[in-house]
XYZ file of C-alpha atoms in Angstrom:
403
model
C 95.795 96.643 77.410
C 93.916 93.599 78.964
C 92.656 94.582 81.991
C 92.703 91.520 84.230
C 92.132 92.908 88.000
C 92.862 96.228 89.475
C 96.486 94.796 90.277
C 97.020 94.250 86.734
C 96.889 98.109 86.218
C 100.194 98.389 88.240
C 101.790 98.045 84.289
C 99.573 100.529 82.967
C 100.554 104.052 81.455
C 98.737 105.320 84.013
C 99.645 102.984 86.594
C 103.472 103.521 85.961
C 103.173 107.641 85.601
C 101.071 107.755 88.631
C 100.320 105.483 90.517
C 98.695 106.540 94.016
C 94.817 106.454 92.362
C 95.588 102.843 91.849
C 96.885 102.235 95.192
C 94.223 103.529 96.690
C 91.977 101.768 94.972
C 93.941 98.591 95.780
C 94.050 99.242 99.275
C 90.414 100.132 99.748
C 89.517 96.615 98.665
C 91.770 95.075 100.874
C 95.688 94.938 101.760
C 96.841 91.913 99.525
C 95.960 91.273 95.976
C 96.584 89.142 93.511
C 97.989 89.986 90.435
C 96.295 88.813 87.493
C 96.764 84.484 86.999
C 100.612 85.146 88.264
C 102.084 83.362 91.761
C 102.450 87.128 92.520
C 100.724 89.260 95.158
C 100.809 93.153 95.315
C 101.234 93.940 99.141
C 99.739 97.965 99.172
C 98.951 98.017 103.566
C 101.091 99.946 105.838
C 100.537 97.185 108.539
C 101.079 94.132 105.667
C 103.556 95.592 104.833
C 105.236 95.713 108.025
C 104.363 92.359 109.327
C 105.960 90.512 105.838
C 109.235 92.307 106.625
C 108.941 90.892 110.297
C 108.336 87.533 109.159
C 111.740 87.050 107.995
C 111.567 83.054 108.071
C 108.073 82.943 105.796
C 109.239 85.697 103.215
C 112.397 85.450 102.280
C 114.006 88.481 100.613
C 116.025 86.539 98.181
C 115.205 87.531 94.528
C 114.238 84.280 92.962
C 111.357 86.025 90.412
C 110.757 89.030 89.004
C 107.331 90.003 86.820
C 107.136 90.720 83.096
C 104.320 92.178 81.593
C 103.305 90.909 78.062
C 100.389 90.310 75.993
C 97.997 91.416 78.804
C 99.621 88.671 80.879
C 101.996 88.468 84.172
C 104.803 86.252 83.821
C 107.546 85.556 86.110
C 111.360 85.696 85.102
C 113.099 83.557 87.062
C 116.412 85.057 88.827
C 118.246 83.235 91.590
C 117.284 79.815 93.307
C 117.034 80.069 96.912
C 119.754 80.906 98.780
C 122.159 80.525 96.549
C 125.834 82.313 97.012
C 124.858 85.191 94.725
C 121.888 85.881 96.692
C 123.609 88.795 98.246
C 122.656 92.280 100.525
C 119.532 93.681 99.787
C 118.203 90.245 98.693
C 119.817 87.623 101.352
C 118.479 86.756 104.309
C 120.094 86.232 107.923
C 122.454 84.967 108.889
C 124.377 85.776 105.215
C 122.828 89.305 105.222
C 124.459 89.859 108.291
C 127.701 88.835 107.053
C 127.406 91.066 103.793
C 126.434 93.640 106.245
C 129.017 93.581 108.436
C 131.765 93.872 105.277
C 130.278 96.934 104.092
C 129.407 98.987 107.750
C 133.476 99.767 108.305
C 133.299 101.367 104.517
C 130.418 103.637 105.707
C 131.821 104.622 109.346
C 131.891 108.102 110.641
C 135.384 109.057 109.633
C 134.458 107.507 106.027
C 131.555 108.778 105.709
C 133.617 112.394 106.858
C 135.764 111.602 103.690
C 132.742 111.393 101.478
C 130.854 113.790 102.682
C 134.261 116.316 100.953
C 133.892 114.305 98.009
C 130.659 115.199 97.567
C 130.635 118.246 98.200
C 133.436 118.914 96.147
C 132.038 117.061 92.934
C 128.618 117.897 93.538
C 130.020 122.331 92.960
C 131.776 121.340 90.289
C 129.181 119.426 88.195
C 126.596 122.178 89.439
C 129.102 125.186 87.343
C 129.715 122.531 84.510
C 125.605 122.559 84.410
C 125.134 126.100 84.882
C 126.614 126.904 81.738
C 124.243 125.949 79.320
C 120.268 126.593 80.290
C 117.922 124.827 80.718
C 119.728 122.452 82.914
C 118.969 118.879 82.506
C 119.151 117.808 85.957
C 119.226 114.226 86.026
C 121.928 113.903 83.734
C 123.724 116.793 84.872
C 124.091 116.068 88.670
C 121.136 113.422 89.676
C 121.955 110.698 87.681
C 125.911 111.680 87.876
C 126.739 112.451 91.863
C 125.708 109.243 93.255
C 127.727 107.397 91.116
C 130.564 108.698 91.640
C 129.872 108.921 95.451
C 129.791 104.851 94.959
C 133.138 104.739 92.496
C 135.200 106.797 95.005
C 133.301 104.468 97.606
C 134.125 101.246 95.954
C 137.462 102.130 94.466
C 137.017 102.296 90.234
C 138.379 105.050 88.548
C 135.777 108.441 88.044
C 136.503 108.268 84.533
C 134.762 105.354 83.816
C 131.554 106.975 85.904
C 129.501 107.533 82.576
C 129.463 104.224 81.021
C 128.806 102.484 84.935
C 125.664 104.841 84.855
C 124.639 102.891 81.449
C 125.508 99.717 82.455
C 123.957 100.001 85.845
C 120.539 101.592 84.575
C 120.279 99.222 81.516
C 121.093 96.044 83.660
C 118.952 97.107 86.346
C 116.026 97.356 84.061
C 115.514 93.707 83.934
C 113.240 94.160 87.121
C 111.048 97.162 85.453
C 108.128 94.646 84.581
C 107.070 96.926 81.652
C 109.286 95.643 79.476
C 109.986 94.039 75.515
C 112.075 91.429 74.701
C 114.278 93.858 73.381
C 114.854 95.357 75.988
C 115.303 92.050 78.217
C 118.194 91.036 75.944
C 119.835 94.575 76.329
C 119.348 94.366 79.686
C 121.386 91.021 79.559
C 124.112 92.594 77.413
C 124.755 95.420 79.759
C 124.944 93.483 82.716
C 127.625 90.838 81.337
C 129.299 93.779 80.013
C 129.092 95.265 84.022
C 130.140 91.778 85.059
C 133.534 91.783 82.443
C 134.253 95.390 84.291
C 133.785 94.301 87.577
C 135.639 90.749 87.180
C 138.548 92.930 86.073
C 138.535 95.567 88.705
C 138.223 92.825 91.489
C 140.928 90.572 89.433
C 143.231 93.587 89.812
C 142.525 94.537 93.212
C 143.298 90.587 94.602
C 146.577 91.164 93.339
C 147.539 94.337 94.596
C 144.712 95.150 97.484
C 144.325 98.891 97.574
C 142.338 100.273 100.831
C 138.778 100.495 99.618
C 135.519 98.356 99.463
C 136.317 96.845 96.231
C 139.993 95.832 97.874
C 138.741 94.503 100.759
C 136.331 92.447 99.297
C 138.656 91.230 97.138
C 141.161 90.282 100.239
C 138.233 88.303 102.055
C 137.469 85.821 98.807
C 141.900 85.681 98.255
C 141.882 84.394 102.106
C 138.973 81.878 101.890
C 136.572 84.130 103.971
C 133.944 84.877 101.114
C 133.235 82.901 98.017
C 134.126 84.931 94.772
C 130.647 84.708 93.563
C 129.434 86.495 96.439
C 131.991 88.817 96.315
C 131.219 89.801 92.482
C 127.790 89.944 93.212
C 128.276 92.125 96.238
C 130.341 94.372 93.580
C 127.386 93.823 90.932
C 124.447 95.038 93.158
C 126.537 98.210 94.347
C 127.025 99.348 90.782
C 123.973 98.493 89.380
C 122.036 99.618 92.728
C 123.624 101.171 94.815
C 123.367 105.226 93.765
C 119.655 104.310 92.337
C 118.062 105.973 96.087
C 120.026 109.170 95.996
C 119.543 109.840 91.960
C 116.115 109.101 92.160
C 116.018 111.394 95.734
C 117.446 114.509 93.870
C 115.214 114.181 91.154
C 111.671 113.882 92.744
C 113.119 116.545 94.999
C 114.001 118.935 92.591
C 110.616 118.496 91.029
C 108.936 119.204 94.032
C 110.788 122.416 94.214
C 109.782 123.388 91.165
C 105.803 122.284 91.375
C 105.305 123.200 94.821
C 106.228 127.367 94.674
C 104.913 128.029 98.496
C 107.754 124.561 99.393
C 110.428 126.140 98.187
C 109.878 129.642 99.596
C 109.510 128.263 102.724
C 112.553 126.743 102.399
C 114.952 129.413 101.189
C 113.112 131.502 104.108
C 114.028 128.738 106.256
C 116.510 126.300 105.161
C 116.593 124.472 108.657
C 113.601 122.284 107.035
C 115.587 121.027 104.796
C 116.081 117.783 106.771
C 112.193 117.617 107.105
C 111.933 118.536 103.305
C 113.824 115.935 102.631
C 112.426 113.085 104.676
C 108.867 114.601 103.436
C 109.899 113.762 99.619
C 111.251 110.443 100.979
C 107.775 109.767 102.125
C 105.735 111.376 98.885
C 107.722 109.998 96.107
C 109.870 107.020 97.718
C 112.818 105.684 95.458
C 111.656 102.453 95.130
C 108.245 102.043 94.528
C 108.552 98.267 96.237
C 110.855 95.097 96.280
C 110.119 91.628 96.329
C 109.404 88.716 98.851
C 109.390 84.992 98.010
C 107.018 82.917 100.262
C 108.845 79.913 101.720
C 106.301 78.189 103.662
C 102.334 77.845 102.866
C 100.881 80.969 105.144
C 98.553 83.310 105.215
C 98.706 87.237 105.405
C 96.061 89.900 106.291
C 93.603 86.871 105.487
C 94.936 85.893 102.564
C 96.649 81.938 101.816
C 99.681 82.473 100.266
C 101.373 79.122 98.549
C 104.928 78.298 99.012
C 106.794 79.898 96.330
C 104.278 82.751 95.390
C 106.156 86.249 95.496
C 105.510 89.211 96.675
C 105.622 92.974 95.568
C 106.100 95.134 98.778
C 104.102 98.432 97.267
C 106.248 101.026 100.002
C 105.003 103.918 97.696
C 101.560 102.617 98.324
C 101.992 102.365 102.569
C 103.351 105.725 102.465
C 100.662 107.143 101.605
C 98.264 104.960 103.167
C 95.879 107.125 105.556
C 95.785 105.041 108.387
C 99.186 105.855 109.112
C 99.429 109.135 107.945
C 97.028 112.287 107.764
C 96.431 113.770 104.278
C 98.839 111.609 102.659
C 98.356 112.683 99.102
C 99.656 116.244 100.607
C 103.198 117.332 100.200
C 103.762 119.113 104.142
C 106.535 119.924 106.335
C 104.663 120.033 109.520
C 104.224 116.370 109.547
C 104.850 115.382 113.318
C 107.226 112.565 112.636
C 109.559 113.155 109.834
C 111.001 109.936 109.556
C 108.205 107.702 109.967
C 108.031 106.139 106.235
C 109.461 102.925 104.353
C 111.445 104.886 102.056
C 114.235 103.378 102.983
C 112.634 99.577 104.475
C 112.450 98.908 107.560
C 113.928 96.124 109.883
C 116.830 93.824 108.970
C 117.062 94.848 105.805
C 117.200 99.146 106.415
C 119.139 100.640 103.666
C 122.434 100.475 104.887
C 123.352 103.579 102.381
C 120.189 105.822 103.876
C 123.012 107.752 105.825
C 124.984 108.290 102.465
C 121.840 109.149 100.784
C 120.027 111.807 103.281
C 123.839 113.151 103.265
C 124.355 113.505 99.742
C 120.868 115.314 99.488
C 121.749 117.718 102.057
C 124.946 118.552 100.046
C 123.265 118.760 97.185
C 119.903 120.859 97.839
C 121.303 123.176 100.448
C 124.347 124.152 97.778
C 121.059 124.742 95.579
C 119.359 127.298 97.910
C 122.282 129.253 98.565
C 123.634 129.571 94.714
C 119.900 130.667 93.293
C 117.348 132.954 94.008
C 114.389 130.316 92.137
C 114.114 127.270 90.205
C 111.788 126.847 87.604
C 110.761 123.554 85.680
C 111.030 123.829 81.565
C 110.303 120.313 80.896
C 109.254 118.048 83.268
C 110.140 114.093 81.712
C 107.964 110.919 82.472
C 108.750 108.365 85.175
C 110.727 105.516 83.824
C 108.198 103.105 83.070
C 109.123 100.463 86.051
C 106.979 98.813 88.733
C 110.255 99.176 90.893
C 111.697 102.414 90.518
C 110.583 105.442 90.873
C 112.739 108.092 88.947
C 112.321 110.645 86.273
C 113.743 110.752 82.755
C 114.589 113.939 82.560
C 114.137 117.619 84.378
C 115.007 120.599 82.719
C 115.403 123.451 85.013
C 116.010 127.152 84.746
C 117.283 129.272 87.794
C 117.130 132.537 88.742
C-alpha cells in the first residue's frame, strides 16, 4: 500500500483490524485530518466531533459521497445529490428527518416495543437450542447476524421466512460504503441492492393494496394518500433492511467476544448480572457499531482550525472519540466502574440519536442475560477478522464453545 498521510492508513490491514493505534495517532496531531488528495476529512476529536453534529446547517448529514480506496488513492463514489427525496432517516436533515422520524416513533412505542421485546425473546431461545446442537457455535450466523433481522421483519411486516436472503441482500448492498473495496465487489454490491429494491417494491406494492397494521403498511398508506412521496417511502423501507439490525448484530458480536477475551468480565458478570446494563453500554463505548458516518459540508467553514470547502465530506471517527482520553479515563481499558455508563457516541448524538438504540440495548439484554443463565462459561474457538470496512465495525465470524 501507498502510504499517503496517517489518514490514509484508515484502509489499511491494520487500520481496518484495529484501528485505535491509528486513532490515536491521528488525534495526537490534531482533531481533523485530511485524507490523502480526497475532498474528505477524518474527524477523530470527542469535542469535533460533537460540535459538527451541532452544526446541523454547515454539515449536512445527507449521504451525497462515500470513499473508495484503490491504487493507493481516495476516491469518492458519488451517492445522492443534496436533499433529494431519497435522502431519508439517518441521512436527511431537519425538517424531513423530523418527518421520517415522526412515522417510525408510533412503530417503536412502549406497548410495541412490549410486543417485541416477546418476540425476541421467544426467537432469540429458539435459535440459541437450534445453535446449541452442533459445537462450536458460530455465533454470528447463528443468533448475531440472525435475531436482529428478524426483530426488523416482524417490525416492518415481511414474512420470517425470507429473513436469510434479507441478511444477504442487506450486508452485500450495504457494503458499498466499506471503502476497502474492488470493483467486484462494487458491482455485487449493486446487484444485491436492486435485487433488495425488486423485494421491497413488491412488499410495499402489496401492502398499498391491502394495508396490514405494521411499519411497512403504514408507510405504504401515507405515499397511497399523498402524504409521502413513494421514493421516500422505498427508501425509508431500503435503509431499514439494509441498516437497520446492523447496531444490534454487530452489538452481540463484539460483546460476545469480550466475554470470551476478558475471563475476570464475565465472572463478574455471572457473579453479578445487574451489570449487565453497564456491560453493555461499556462494549457500546469500546467497540461502537459503527466506526463513523458521514457529513457533507454545505457552506465554506472552518472546524477545530481547519477551512473546510463547500462540498468536502466528512468521516465522523465515533470509535475514535470514544476512546479519546480527554473525555474518558483509560480509554483503551474495557471497565465496568466507569462513572457514567452512557456517556459515548455509540449510538450519535443530537438530532440524529439512533432512534432503534432502545430496540438495540433491549435486544442485547434478551440476548446476553438468556446467555448467563443457560451456561456456566463461554470460550472462544475461533475468533474471525473484522469485516474490512471504514464504517462498520463487526466480526466475520465467532466460534464459541460453552460450558
Amino acid at each position: 500500500m501507498v502510504v499517503l498521510n496517517d489518514a490514509i492508513d484508515l484502509f489499511s490491514v491494520e487500520g481496518a483490524q484495529d484501528p485505535y493505534p491509528l486513532y490515536d495517532r491521528l488525534r495526537s496531531r490534531g482533531p481533523v485530518h485530511r485524507i490523502g488528495d480526497s475532498a474528505f476529512y477524518a474527524v477523530c476529536g470527542w469535542d469535533a466531533v460533537i460540535e459538527v453534529v451541532g452544526r446541523t446547517e454547515e454539515f449536512s448529514s445527507n449521504l451525497t459521497a462515500a470513499m473508495v480506496y484503490r491504487d493507493g488513492a481516495v476516491t469518492a463514489l458519488d451517492m445522492l445529490p443534496l436533499d433529494a427525496p431519497a435522502q431519508v432517516l439517518a441521512t436527511a436533515d431537519d425538517p424531513t428527518h423530523l418527518v421520517h422520524r415522526k412515522v417510525l416513533i408510533p412503530h417503536l412505542s412502549a406497548r410495541r416495543i412490549n410486543e417485541l421485546e416477546s418476540f425476541a425473546a421467544d426467537t432469540a431461545h429458539r435459535l440459541w437450542e437450534q445453535a446449541k446442537g452442533d459445537e462450536p457455535i458460530e455465533w454470528m450466523g447463528a443468533l448475531a447476524n440472525r435475531l436482529p433481522m428478524m426483530v426488523v421483519a416482524e417490525l416492518i411486516g415481511v414474512p420470517a421466512d425470507d429473513v436469510d436472503q434479507l441478511i444477504r441482500w442487506g450486508c452485500a448492498s450495504a457494503s458499498i460504503l466499506d471503502g476497502i473495496t474492488s470493483q467486484d465487489r462494487l458491482e455485487a454490491a449493486g446487484v444485491a441492492a436492486l435485487e433488495l429494491s425488486g423485494y421491497v417494491t413488491e412488499h410495499f406494492n402489496r401492502a398499498g393494496a391491502v394495508p396490514e397494521p405494521n411499519l411497512m403498511g403504514d408507510i405504504a398508506t401515507r405515499c397511497n394518500s399523498g402524504d409521502m412521496d413513494q421514493l421516500t417511502g422505498l427508501a425509508m423501507m431500503l435503509t431499514l433492511f439494509s441498516a437497520g439490525g446492523e447496531s444490534t448484530a454487530s452489538l452481540l458480536g463484539s460483546a460476545m467476544r469480550i466475554l470470551t477475551a476478558f475471563p475476570e468480565i464475565q465472572r463478574r458478570l455471572r457473579d453479578d448480572p445487574a451489570l449487565l446494563g453497564r456491560f453493555i453500554e461499556e462494549v457500546l463505548r469500546y467497540e461502537p457499531p459503527f466506526r463513523g458516518h458521514y457529513r457533507h459540508v454545505r457552506h465554506d467553514t472552518t472546524l477545530a482550525g481547519t477551512e473546510l470547502a463547500a462540498g468536502s465530506h466528512l468521516l465522523l471517527l465515533w470509535g475514535a472519540a470514544n476512546r479519546d482520553p480527554e473525555r474518558f479515563d483509560s480509554p483503551h481499558e474495557f471497565s465496568l466502574d466507569r462513572g457514567s455508563t452512557r456517556g459515548h457516541l455509540a449510538f450519535g448524538r443530537g438530532t440524529h440519536f439512533c432512534v432503534g438504540a432502545a430496540l438495540a440495548r433491549l435486544e442485547a439484554r434478551i440476548v446476553l442475560g438468556m446467555l448467563l443463565e443457560d451456561t456456566t462459561w463461554l470460550d472462544a474457538a475461533e475468533v474471525g477478522p473484522w469485516l474490512p470496512s471504514i464504517l462498520v465495525r463487526r466480526l466475520e465470524y465467532l466460534r464459541v464453545t460453552i460450558g
